[in-house]
Tab-separated table of C-alpha atoms in Angstrom:
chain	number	residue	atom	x	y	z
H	1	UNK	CA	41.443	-42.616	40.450
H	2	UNK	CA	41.294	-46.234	39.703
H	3	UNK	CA	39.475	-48.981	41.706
H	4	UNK	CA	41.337	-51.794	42.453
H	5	UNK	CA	40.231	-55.583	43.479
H	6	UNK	CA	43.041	-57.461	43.627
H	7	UNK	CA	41.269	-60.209	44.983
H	8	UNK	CA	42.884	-63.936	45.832
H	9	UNK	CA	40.150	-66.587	44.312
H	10	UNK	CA	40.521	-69.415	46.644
H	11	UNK	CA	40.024	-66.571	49.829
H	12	UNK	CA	36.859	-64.697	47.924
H	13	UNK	CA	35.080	-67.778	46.929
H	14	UNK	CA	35.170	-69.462	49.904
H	15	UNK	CA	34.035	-66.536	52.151
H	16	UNK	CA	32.177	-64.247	49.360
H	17	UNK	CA	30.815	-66.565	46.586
H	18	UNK	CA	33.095	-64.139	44.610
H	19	UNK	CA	31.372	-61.553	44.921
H	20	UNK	CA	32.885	-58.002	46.032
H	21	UNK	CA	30.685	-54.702	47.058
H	22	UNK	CA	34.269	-52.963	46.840
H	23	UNK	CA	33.872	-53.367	42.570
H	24	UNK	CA	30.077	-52.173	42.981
H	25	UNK	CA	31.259	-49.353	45.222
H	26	UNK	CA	34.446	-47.830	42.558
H	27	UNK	CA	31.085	-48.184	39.719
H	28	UNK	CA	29.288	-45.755	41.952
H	29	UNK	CA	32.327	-43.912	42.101
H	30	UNK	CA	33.117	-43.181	38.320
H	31	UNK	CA	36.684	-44.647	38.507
H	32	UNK	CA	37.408	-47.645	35.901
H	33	UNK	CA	38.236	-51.255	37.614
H	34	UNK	CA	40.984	-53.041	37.836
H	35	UNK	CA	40.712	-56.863	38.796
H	36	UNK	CA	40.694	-60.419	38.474
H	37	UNK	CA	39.829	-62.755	35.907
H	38	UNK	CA	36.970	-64.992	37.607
H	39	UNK	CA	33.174	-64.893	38.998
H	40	UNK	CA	30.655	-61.938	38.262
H	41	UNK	CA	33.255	-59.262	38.073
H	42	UNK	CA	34.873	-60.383	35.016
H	43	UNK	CA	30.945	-60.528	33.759
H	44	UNK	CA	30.142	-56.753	34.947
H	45	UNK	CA	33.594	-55.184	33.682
H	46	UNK	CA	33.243	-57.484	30.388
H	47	UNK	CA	29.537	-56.460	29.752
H	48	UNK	CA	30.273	-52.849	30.924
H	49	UNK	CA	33.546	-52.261	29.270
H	50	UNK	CA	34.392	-50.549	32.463
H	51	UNK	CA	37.854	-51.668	33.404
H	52	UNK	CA	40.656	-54.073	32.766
H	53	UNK	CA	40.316	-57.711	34.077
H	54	UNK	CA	43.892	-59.125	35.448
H	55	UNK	CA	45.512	-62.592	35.822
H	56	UNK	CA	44.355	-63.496	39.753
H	57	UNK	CA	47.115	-61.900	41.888
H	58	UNK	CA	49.771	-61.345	39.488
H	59	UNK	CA	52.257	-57.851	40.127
H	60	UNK	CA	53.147	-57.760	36.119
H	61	UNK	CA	49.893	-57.630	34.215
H	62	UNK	CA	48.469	-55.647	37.306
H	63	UNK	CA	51.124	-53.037	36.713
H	64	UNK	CA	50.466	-52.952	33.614
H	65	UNK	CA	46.702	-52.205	33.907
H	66	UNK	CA	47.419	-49.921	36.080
H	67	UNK	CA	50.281	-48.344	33.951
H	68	UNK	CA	47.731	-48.244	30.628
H	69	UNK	CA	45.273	-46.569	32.483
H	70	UNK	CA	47.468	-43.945	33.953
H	71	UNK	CA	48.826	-43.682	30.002
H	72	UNK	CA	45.713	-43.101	28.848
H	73	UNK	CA	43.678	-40.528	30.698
H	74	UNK	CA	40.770	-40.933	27.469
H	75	UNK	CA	40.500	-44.769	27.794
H	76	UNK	CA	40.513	-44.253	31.554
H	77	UNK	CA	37.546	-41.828	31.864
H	78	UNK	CA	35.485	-43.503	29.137
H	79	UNK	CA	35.415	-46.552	31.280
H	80	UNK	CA	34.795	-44.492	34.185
H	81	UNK	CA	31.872	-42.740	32.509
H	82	UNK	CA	30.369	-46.360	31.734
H	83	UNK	CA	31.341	-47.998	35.161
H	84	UNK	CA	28.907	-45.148	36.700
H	85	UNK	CA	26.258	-45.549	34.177
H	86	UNK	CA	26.055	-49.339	34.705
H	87	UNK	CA	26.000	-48.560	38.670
H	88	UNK	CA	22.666	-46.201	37.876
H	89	UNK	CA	21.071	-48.367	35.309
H	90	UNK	CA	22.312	-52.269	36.779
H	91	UNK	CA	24.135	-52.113	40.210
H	92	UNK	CA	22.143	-50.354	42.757
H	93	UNK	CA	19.925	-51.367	45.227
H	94	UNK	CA	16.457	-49.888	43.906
H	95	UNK	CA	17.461	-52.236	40.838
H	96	UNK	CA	18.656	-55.574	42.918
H	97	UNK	CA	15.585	-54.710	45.450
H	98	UNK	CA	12.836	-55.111	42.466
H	99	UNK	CA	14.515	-58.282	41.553
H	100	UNK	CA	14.529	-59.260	45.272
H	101	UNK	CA	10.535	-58.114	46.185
H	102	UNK	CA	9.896	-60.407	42.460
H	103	UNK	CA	11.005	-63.792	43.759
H	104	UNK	CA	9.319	-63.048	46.699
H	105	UNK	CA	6.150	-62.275	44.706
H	106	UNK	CA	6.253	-65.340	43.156
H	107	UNK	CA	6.941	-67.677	46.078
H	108	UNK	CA	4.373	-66.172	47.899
H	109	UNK	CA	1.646	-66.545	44.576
């Protein structure tokens, strides 16, 4: 019931740009996020207030998230709730394809 990107920095920069659909993916599926502290996630869960961000690929303040979740159900589903909403309003295709089909637009003339 929690989504989590334990992801290694050096590794997901230099093949992903930092990026992760597996963060987009637990938004779409109502569970609150745990991962780490660098690139857009940190913006979405920040923004969102949809999970707990984590020092990269540390086992103690990961536990800990996870622990605090699991400790409180409330907190948990709250961010849950939000993580989905931001998925339907922000983090969908039919929103990134608008923004896509604009630049186009405007390249184009």
């Amino acid at each position: 019931n929690i989504g989590l990107a334990a992801h290694n920095k050096k590794y997901a920069v230099r093949f992903t740009k930092g990026n992760s659909r597996k963060i987009m993916e637990y938004m779409k599926g109502s569970m609150p996020i745990i991962g780490p502290d660098y690139g857009e996630f940190t913006i979405a869960v920040k923004e969102e207030r949809c999970g707990v961000v984590v020092s990269e690929w540390n086992s103690k303040d990961i536990s800990k998230a996870i622990n605090y979740l699991l400790d409180n159900p409330e907190i948990a589903s709250e961010m849950a709730e939000r993580a989905k909403h931001a998925f339907e309003r922000k983090y969908n295709w039919n929103v990134e394809k608008e923004k896509l089909l604009s630049v186009y637009k405007r390249a184009i003339g």
